[in-house]
PDB file of C-alpha atoms and ligand atoms in Angstrom:
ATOM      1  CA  UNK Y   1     105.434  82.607  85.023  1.00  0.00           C
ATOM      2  CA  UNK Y   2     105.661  86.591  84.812  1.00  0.00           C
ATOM      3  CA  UNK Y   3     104.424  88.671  81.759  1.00  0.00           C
ATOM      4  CA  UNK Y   4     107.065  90.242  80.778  1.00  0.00           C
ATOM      5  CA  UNK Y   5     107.302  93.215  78.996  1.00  0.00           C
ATOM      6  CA  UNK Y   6     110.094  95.898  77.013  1.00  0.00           C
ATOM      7  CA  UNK Y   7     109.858  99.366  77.492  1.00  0.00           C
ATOM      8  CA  UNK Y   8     111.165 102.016  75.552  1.00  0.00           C
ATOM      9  CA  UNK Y   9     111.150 104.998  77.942  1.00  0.00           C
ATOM     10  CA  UNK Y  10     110.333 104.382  82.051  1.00  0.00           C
ATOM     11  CA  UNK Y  11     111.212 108.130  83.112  1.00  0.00           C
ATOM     12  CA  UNK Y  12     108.505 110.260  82.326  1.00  0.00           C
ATOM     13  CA  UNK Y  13     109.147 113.990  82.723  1.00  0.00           C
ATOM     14  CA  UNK Y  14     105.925 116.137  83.709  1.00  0.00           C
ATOM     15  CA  UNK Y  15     105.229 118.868  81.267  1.00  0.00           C
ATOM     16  CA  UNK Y  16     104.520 120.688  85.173  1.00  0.00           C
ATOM     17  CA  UNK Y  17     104.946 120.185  88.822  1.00  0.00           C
ATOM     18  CA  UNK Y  18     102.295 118.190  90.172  1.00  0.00           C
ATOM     19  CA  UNK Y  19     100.423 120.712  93.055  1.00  0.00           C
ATOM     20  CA  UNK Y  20      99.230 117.411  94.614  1.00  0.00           C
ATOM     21  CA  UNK Y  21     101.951 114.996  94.179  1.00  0.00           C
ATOM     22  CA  UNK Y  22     104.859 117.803  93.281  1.00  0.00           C
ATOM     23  CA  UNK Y  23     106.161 115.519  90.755  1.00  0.00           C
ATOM     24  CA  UNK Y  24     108.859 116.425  88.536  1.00  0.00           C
ATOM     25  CA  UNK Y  25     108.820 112.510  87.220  1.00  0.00           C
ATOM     26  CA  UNK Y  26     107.094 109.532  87.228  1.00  0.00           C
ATOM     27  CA  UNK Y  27     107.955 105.943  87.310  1.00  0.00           C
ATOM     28  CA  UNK Y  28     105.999 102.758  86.356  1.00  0.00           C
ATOM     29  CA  UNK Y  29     108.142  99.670  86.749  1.00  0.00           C
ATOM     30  CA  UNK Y  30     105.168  97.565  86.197  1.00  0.00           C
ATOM     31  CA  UNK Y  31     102.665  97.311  84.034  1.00  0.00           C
ATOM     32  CA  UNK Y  32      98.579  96.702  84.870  1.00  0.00           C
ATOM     33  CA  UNK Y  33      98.127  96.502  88.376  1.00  0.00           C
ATOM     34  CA  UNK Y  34      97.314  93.662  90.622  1.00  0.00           C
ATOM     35  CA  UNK Y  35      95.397  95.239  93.502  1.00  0.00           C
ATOM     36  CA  UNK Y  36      92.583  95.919  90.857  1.00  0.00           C
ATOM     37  CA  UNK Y  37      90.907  98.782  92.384  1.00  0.00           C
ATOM     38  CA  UNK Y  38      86.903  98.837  90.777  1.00  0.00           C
ATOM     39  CA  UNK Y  39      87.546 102.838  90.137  1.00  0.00           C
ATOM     40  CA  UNK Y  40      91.088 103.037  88.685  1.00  0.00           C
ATOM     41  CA  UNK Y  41      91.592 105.293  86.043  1.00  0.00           C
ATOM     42  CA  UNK Y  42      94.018 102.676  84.286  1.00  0.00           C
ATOM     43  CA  UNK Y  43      90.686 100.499  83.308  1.00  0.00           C
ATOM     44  CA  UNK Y  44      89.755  99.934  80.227  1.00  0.00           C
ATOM     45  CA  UNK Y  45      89.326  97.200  77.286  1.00  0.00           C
ATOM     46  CA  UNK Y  46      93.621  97.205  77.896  1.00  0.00           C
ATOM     47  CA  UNK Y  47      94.226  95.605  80.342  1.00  0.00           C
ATOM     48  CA  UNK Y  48      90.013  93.445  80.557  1.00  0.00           C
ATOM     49  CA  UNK Y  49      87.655  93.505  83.848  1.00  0.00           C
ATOM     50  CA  UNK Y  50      90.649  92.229  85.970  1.00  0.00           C
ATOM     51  CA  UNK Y  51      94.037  94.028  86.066  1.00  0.00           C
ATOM     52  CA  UNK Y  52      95.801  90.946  87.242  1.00  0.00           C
ATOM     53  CA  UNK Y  53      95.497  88.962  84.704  1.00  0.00           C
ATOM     54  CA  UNK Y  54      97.623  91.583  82.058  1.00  0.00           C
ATOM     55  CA  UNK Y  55     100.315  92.456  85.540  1.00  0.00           C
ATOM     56  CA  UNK Y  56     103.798  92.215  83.039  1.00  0.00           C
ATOM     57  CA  UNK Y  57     106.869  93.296  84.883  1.00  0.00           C
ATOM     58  CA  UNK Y  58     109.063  96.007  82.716  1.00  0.00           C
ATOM     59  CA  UNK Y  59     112.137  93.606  82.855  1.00  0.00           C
ATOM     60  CA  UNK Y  60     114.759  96.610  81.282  1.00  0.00           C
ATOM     61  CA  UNK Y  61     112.729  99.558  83.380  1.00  0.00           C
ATOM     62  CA  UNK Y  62     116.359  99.111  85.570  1.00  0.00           C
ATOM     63  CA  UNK Y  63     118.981  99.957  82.689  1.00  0.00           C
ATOM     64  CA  UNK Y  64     117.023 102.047  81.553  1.00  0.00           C
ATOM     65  CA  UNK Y  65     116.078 104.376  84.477  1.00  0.00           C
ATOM     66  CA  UNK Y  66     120.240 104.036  85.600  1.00  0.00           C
ATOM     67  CA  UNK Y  67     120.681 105.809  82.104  1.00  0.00           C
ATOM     68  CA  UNK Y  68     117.795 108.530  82.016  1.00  0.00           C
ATOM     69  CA  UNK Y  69     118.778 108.966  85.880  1.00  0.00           C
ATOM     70  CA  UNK Y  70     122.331 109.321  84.496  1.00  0.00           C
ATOM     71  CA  UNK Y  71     121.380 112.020  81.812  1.00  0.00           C
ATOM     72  CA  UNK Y  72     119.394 114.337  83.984  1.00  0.00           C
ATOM     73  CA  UNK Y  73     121.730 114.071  86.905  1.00  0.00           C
ATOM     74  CA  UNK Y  74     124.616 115.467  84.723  1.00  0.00           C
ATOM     75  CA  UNK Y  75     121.850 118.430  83.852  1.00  0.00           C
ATOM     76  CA  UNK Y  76     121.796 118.937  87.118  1.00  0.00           C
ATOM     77  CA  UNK Y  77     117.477 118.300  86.783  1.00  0.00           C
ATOM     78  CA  UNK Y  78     116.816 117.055  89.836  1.00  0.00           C
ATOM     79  CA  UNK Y  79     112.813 116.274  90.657  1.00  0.00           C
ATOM     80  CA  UNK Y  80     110.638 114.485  92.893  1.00  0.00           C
ATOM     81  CA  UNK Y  81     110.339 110.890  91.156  1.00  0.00           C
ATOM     82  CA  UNK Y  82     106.434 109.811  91.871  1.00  0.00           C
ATOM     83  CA  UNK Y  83     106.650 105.640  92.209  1.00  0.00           C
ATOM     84  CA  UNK Y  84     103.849 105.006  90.947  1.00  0.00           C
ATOM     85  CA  UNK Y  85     101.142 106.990  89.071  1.00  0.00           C
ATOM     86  CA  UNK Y  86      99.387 103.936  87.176  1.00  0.00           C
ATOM     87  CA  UNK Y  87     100.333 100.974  89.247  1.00  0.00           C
ATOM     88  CA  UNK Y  88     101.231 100.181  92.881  1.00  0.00           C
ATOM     89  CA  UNK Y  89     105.307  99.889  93.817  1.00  0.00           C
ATOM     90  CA  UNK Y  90     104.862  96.981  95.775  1.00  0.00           C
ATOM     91  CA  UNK Y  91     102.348  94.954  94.457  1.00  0.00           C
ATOM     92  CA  UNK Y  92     102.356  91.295  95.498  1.00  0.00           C
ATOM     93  CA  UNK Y  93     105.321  90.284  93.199  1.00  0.00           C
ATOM     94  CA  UNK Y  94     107.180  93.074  94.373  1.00  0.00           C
ATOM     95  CA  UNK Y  95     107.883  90.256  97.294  1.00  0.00           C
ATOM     96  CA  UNK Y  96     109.901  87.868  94.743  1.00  0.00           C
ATOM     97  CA  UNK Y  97     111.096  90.493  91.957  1.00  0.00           C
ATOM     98  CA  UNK Y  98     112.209  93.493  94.334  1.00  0.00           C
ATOM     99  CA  UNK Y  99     111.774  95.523  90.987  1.00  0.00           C
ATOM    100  CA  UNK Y 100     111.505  98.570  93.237  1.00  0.00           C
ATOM    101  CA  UNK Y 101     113.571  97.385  95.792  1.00  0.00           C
ATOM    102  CA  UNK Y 102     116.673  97.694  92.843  1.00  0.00           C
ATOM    103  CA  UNK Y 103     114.865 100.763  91.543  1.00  0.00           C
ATOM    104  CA  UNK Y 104     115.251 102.273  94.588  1.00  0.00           C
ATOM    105  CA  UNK Y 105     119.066 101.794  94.667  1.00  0.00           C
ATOM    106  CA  UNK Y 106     119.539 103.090  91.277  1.00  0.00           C
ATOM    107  CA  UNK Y 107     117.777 106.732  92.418  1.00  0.00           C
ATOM    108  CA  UNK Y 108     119.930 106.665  95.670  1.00  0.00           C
ATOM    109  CA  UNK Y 109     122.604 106.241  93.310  1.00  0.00           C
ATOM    110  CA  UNK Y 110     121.775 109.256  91.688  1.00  0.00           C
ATOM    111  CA  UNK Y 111     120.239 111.571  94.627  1.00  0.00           C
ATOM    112  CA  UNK Y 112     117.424 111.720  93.282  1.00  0.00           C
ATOM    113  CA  UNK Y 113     113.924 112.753  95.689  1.00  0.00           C
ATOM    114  CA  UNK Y 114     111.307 110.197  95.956  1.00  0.00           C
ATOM    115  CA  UNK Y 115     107.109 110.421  96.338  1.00  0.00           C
ATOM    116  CA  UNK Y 116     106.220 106.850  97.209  1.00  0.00           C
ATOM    117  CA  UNK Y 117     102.842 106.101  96.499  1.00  0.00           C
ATOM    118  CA  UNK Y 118     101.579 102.992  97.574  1.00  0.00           C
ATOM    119  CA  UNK Y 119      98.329 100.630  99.025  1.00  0.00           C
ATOM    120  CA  UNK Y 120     101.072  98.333 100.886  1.00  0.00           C
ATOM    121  CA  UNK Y 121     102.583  98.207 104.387  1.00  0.00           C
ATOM    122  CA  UNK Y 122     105.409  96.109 102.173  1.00  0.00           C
ATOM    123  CA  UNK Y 123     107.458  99.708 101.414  1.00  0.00           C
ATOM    124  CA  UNK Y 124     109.001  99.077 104.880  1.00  0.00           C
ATOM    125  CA  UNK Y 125     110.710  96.678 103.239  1.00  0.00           C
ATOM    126  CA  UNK Y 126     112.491  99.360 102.164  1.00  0.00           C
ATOM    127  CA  UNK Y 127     112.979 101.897 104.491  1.00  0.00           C
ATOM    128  CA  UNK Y 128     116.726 101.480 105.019  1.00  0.00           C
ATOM    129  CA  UNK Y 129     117.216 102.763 101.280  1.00  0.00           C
ATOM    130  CA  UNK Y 130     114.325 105.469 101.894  1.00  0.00           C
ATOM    131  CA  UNK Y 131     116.292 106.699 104.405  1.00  0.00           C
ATOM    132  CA  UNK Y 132     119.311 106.930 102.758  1.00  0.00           C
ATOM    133  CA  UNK Y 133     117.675 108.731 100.003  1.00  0.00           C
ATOM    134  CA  UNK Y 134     115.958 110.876 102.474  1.00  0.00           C
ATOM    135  CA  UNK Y 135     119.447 112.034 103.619  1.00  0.00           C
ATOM    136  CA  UNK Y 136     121.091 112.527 100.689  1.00  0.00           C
ATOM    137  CA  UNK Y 137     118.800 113.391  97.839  1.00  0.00           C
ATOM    138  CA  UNK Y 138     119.273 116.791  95.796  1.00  0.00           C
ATOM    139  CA  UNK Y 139     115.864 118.229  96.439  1.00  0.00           C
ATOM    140  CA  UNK Y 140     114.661 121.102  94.036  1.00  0.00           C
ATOM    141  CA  UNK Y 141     115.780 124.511  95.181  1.00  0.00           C
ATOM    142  CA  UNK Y 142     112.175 125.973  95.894  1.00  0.00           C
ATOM    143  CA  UNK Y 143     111.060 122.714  98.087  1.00  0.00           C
ATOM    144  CA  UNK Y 144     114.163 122.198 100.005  1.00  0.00           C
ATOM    145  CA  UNK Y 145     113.017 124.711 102.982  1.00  0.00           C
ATOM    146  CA  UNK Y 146     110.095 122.507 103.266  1.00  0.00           C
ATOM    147  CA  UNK Y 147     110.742 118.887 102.486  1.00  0.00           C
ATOM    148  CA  UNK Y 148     113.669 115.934 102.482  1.00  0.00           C
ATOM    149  CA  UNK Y 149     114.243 113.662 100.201  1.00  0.00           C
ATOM    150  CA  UNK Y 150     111.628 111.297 100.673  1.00  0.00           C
ATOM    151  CA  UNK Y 151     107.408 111.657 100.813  1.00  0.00           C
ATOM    152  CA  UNK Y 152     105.393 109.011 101.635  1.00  0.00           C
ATOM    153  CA  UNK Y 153     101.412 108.786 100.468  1.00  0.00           C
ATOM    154  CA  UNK Y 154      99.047 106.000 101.902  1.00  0.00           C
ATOM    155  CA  UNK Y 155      96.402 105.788  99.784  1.00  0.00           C
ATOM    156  CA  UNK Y 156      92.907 104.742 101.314  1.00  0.00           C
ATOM    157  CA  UNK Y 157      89.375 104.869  99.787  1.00  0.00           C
ATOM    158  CA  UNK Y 158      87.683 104.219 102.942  1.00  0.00           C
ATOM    159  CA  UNK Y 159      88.901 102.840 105.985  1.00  0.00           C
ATOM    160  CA  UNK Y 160      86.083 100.024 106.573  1.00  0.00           C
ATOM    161  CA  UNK Y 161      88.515  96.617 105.498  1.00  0.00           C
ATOM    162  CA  UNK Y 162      84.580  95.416 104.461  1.00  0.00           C
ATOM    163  CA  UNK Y 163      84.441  98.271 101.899  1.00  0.00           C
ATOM    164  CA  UNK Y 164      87.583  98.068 100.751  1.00  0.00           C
ATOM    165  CA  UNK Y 165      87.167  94.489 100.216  1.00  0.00           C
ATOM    166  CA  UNK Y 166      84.517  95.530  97.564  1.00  0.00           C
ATOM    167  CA  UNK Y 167      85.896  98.442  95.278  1.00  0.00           C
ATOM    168  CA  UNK Y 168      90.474  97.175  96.073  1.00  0.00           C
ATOM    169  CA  UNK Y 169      89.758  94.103  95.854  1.00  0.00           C
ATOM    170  CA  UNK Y 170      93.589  92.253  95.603  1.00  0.00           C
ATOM    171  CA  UNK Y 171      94.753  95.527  97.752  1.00  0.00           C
ATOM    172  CA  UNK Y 172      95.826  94.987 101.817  1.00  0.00           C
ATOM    173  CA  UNK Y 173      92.932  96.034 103.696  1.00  0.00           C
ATOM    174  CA  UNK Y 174      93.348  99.456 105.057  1.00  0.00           C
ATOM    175  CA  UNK Y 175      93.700  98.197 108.582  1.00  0.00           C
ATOM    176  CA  UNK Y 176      97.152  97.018 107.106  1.00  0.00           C
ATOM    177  CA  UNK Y 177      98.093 100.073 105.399  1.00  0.00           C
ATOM    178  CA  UNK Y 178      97.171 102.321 108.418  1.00  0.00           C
ATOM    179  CA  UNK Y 179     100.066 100.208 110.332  1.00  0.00           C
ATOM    180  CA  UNK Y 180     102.209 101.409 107.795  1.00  0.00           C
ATOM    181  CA  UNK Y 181     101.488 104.627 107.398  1.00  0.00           C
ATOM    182  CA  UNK Y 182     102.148 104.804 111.666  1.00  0.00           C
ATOM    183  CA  UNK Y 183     105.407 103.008 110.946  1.00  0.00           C
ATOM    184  CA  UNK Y 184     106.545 105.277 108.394  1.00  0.00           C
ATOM    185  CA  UNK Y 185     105.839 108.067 110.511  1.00  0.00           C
ATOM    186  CA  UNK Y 186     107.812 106.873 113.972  1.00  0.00           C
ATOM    187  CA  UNK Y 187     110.562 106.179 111.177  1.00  0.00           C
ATOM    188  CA  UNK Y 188     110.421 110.453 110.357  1.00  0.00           C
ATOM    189  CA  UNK Y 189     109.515 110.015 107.033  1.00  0.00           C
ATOM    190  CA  UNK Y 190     107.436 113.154 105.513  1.00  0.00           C
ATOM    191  CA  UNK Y 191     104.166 111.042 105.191  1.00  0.00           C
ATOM    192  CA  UNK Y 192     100.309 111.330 104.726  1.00  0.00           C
ATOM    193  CA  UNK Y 193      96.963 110.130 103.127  1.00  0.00           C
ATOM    194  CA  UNK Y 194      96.024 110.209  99.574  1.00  0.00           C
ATOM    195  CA  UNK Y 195      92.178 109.511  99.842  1.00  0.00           C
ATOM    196  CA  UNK Y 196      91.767 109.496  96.068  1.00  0.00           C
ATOM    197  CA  UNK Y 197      88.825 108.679  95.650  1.00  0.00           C
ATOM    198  CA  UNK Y 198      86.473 109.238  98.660  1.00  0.00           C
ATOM    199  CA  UNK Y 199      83.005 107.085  97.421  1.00  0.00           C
ATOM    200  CA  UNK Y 200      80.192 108.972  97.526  1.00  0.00           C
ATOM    201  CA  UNK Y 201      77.610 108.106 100.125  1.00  0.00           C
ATOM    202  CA  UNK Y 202      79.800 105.541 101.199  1.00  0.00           C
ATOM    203  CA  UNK Y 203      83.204 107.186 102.686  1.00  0.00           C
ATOM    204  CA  UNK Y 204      82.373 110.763 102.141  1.00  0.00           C
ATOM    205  CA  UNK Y 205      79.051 110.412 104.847  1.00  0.00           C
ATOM    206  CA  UNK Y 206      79.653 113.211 107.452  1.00  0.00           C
ATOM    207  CA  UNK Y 207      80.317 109.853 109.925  1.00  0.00           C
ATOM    208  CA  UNK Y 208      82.946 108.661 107.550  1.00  0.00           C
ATOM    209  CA  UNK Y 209      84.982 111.731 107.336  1.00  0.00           C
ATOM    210  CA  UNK Y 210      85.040 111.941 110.554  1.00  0.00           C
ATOM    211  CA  UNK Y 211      86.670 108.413 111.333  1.00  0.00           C
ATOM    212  CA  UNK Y 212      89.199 109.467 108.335  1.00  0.00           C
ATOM    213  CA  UNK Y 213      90.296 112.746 109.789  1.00  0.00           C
ATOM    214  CA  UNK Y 214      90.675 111.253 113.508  1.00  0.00           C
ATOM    215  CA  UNK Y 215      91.905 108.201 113.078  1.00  0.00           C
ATOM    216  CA  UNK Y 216      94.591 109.995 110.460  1.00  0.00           C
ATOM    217  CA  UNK Y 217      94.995 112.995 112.993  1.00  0.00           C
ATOM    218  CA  UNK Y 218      96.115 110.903 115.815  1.00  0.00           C
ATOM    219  CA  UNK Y 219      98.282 108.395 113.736  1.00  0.00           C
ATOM    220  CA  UNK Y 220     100.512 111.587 113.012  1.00  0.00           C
ATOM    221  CA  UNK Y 221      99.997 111.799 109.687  1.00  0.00           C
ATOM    222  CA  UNK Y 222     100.991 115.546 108.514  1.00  0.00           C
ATOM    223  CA  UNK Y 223      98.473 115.390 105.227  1.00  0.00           C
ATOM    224  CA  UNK Y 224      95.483 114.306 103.937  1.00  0.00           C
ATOM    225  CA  UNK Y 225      94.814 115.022 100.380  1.00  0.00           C
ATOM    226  CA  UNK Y 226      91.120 114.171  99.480  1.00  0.00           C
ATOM    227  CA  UNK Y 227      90.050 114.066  95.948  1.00  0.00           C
ATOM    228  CA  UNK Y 228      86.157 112.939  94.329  1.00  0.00           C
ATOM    229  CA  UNK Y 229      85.913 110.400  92.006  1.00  0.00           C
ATOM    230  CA  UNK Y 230      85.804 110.257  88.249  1.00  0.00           C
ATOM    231  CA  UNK Y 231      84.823 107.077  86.529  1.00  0.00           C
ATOM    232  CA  UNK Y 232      85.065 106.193  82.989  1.00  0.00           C
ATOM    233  CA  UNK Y 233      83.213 104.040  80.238  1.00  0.00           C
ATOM    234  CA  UNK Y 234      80.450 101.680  79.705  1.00  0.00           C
ATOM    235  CA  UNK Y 235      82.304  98.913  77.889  1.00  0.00           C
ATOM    236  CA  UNK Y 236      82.269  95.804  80.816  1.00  0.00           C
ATOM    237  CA  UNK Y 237      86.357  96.701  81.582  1.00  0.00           C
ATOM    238  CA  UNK Y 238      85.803 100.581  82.521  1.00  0.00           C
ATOM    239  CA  UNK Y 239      85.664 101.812  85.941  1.00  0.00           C
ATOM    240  CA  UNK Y 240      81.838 103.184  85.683  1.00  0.00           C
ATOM    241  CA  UNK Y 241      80.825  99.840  84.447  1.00  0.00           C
ATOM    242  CA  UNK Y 242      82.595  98.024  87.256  1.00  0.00           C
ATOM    243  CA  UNK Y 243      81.853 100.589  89.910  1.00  0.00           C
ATOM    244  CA  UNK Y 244      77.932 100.933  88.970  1.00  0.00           C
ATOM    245  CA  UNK Y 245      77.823  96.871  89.435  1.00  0.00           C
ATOM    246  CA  UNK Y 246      79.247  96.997  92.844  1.00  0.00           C
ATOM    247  CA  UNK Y 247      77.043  99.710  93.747  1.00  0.00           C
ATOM    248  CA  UNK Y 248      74.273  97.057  92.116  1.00  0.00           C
ATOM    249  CA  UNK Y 249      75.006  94.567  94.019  1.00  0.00           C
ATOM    250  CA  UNK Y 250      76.343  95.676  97.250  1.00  0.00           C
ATOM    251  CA  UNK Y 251      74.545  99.303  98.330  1.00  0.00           C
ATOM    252  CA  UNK Y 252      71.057  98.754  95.950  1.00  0.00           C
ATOM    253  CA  UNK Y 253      70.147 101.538  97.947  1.00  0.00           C
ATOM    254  CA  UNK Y 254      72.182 103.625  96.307  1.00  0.00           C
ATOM    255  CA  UNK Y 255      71.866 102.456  92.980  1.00  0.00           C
ATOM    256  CA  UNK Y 256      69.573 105.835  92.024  1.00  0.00           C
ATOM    257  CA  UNK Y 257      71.911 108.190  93.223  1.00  0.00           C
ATOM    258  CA  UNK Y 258      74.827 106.457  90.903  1.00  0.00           C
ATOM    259  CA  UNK Y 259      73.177 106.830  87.940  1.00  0.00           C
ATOM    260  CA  UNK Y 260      71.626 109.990  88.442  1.00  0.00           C
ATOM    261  CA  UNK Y 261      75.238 111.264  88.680  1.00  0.00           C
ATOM    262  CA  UNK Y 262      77.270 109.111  86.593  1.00  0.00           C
ATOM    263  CA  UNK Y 263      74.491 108.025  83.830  1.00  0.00           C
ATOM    264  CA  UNK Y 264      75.865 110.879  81.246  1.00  0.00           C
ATOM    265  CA  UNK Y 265      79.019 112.008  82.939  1.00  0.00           C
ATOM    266  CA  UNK Y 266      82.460 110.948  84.147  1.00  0.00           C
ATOM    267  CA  UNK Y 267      82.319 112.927  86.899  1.00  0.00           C
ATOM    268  CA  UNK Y 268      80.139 113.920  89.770  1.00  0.00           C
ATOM    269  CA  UNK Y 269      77.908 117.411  89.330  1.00  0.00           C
ATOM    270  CA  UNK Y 270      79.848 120.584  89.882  1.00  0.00           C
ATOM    271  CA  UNK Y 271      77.659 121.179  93.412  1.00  0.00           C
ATOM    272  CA  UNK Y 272      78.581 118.206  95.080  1.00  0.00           C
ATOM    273  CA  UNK Y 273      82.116 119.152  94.471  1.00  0.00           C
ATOM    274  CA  UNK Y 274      82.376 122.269  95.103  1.00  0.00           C
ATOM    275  CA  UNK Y 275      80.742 121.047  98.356  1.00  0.00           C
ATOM    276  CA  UNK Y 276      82.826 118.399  98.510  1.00  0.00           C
ATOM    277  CA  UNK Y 277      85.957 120.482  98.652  1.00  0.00           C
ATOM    278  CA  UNK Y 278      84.289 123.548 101.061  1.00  0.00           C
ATOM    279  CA  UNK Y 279      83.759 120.559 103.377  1.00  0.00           C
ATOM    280  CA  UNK Y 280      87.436 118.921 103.309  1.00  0.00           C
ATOM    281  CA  UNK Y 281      88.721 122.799 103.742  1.00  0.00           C
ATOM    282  CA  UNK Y 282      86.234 123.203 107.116  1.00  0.00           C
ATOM    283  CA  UNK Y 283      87.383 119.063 107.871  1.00  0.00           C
ATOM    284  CA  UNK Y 284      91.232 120.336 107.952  1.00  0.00           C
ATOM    285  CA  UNK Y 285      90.502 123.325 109.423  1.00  0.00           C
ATOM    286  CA  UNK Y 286      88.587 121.445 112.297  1.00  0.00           C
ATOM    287  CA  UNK Y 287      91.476 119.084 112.639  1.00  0.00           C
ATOM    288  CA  UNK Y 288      94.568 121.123 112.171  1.00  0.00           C
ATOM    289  CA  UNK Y 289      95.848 118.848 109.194  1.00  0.00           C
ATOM    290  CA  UNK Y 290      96.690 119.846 106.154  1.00  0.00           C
ATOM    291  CA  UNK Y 291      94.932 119.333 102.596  1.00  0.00           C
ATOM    292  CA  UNK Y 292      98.193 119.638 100.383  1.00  0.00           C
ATOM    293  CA  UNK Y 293     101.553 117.621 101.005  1.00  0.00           C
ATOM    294  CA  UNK Y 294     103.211 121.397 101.754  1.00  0.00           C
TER     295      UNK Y 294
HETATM  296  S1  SF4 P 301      96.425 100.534  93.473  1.00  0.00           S
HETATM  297 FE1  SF4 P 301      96.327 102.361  92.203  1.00  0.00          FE
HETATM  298  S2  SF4 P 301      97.066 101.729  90.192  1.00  0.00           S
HETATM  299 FE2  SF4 P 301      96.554  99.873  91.350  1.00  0.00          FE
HETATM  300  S3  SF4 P 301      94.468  99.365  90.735  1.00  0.00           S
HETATM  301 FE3  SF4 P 301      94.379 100.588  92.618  1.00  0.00          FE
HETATM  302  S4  SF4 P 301      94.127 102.705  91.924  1.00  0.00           S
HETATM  303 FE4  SF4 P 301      94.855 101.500  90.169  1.00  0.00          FE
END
């Protein structure tokens, strides 16, 4: 059976715009996340070393987001809704409970945009609605040269299924996702590649990059947003812990470089990301693709 869990609020309003995602509001309709990524910024003693295990659906996320939809609609605030910042729309369960399947009808209800964020090929499951909301959405005023109603963000680590295997572990493999990401783009939608996080020395190798930007250049994609990663914590939930293990066990070669980086900090030194980002700029440049969703 389920978890199951009440919530008392499931729009969230951003204080700002998102630059990356251009999110105006975000919606969880579950809670915990079953594709238990190794370096998701969820982690922590919450939800223990695997996110499955605390995966509760928000049963009244529905009424609930019909009524805050309601409210803003009659403002007239009309946003980009992100599905999902801290867990993945269509999860496994998504299959039985079609949580965002009904979540999806309640924004076309109330022409709202949509930034679909997601790991699985299963959100063509929903493209008839995606459409519709495509069409019809009220897209902010300063966007609406620029975008439709609907964005769509694959989001890949790496691209090797091997690697993936490691650090998204209940995720489909990225061969999967990249099938989706093609589909949703012979279907029109406005859709791209979140690689957030790249893994250093692992999918950020000069080789690496290079499959990523050509294999997402000639799928069509029109962006490819590239981020480092940040890991948290040395209780045995966090990210760093669970990362650093992987690392352990899986690249020991690397093992030196980790902790050199990440022993004392959450994030990597200030030169590798500033050349880190120089390098996705020249990447783009190289392969005509954009870094930003606009
Ligand atoms: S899919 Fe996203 S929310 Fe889910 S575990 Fe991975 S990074 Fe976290």
């Amino acid at each position: 059976m389920q978890k199951e869990v009440l919530v008392k609020t499931i729009l969230n309003k951003a204080k700002k715009r998102d630059a990356w995602f251009l999110d105006d509001y975000r919606v969880n309709l579950y809670s915990s996340c079953s594709f238990n990524c190794l370096y998701c910024y969820i982690r922590g003693s919450k939800y223990g070393t695997n996110l499955e295990n605390n995966l509760s659906i928000k049963i009244n996320a529905l009424e609930l987001l019909d009524k805050q939809l309601s409210l803003r609609a009659k403002k007239g605030q009309y946003g980009f809704i992100v599905m999902s910042s801290a867990t993945d729309p269509y999860l496994h369960i998504e299959k039985k409970y079609e949580h965002t399947r009904e979540a999806l009808k309640i924004i076309a209800k109330h022409k709202f945009p949509v930034h679909m964020i997601t790991k699985s090929p299963l959100i063509e499951r929903d493209f008839d609605l995606l459409h519709y909301i495509n069409k019809n959405a009220h897209v902010p005023f300063d966007l609406k040269e620029k975008l439709k109603g609907v964005i769509i963000s694959f989001s890949f680590s790496t691209l090797n299924d091997k690697v993936a295997e490691i650090f998204e572990p209940g995720a489909p493999r990225p061969k999967e996702r990249l099938v989706g990401l093609k589909n949703a783009i012979s279907e029109k939608f406005h859709s791209g590649v979140s690689m957030m996080p790249l893994l250093p020395f692992i999918s950020d190798t000069k080789e690496h990059l290079d499959l990523l930007f050509s294999t997402f250049r000639s799928s069509g994609a029109k962006y490819m947003m590239p981020s480092t990663i940040t890991l948290f914590g040395n209780e045995k939930a966090d990210s760093k812990t669970l990362v650093l293990n992987a690392i352990r066990k899986h690249f020991p070669e690397l093992e030196n470089k980790y902790l050199n980086y990440f022993r004392y900090s959450n994030e990597l030194p200030e030169f590798y990301r500033k050349a880190f980002y120089i390098k996705m700029k020249e990447m783009s440049a190289t392969y005509g693709i954009k870094d930003r969703i606009i």
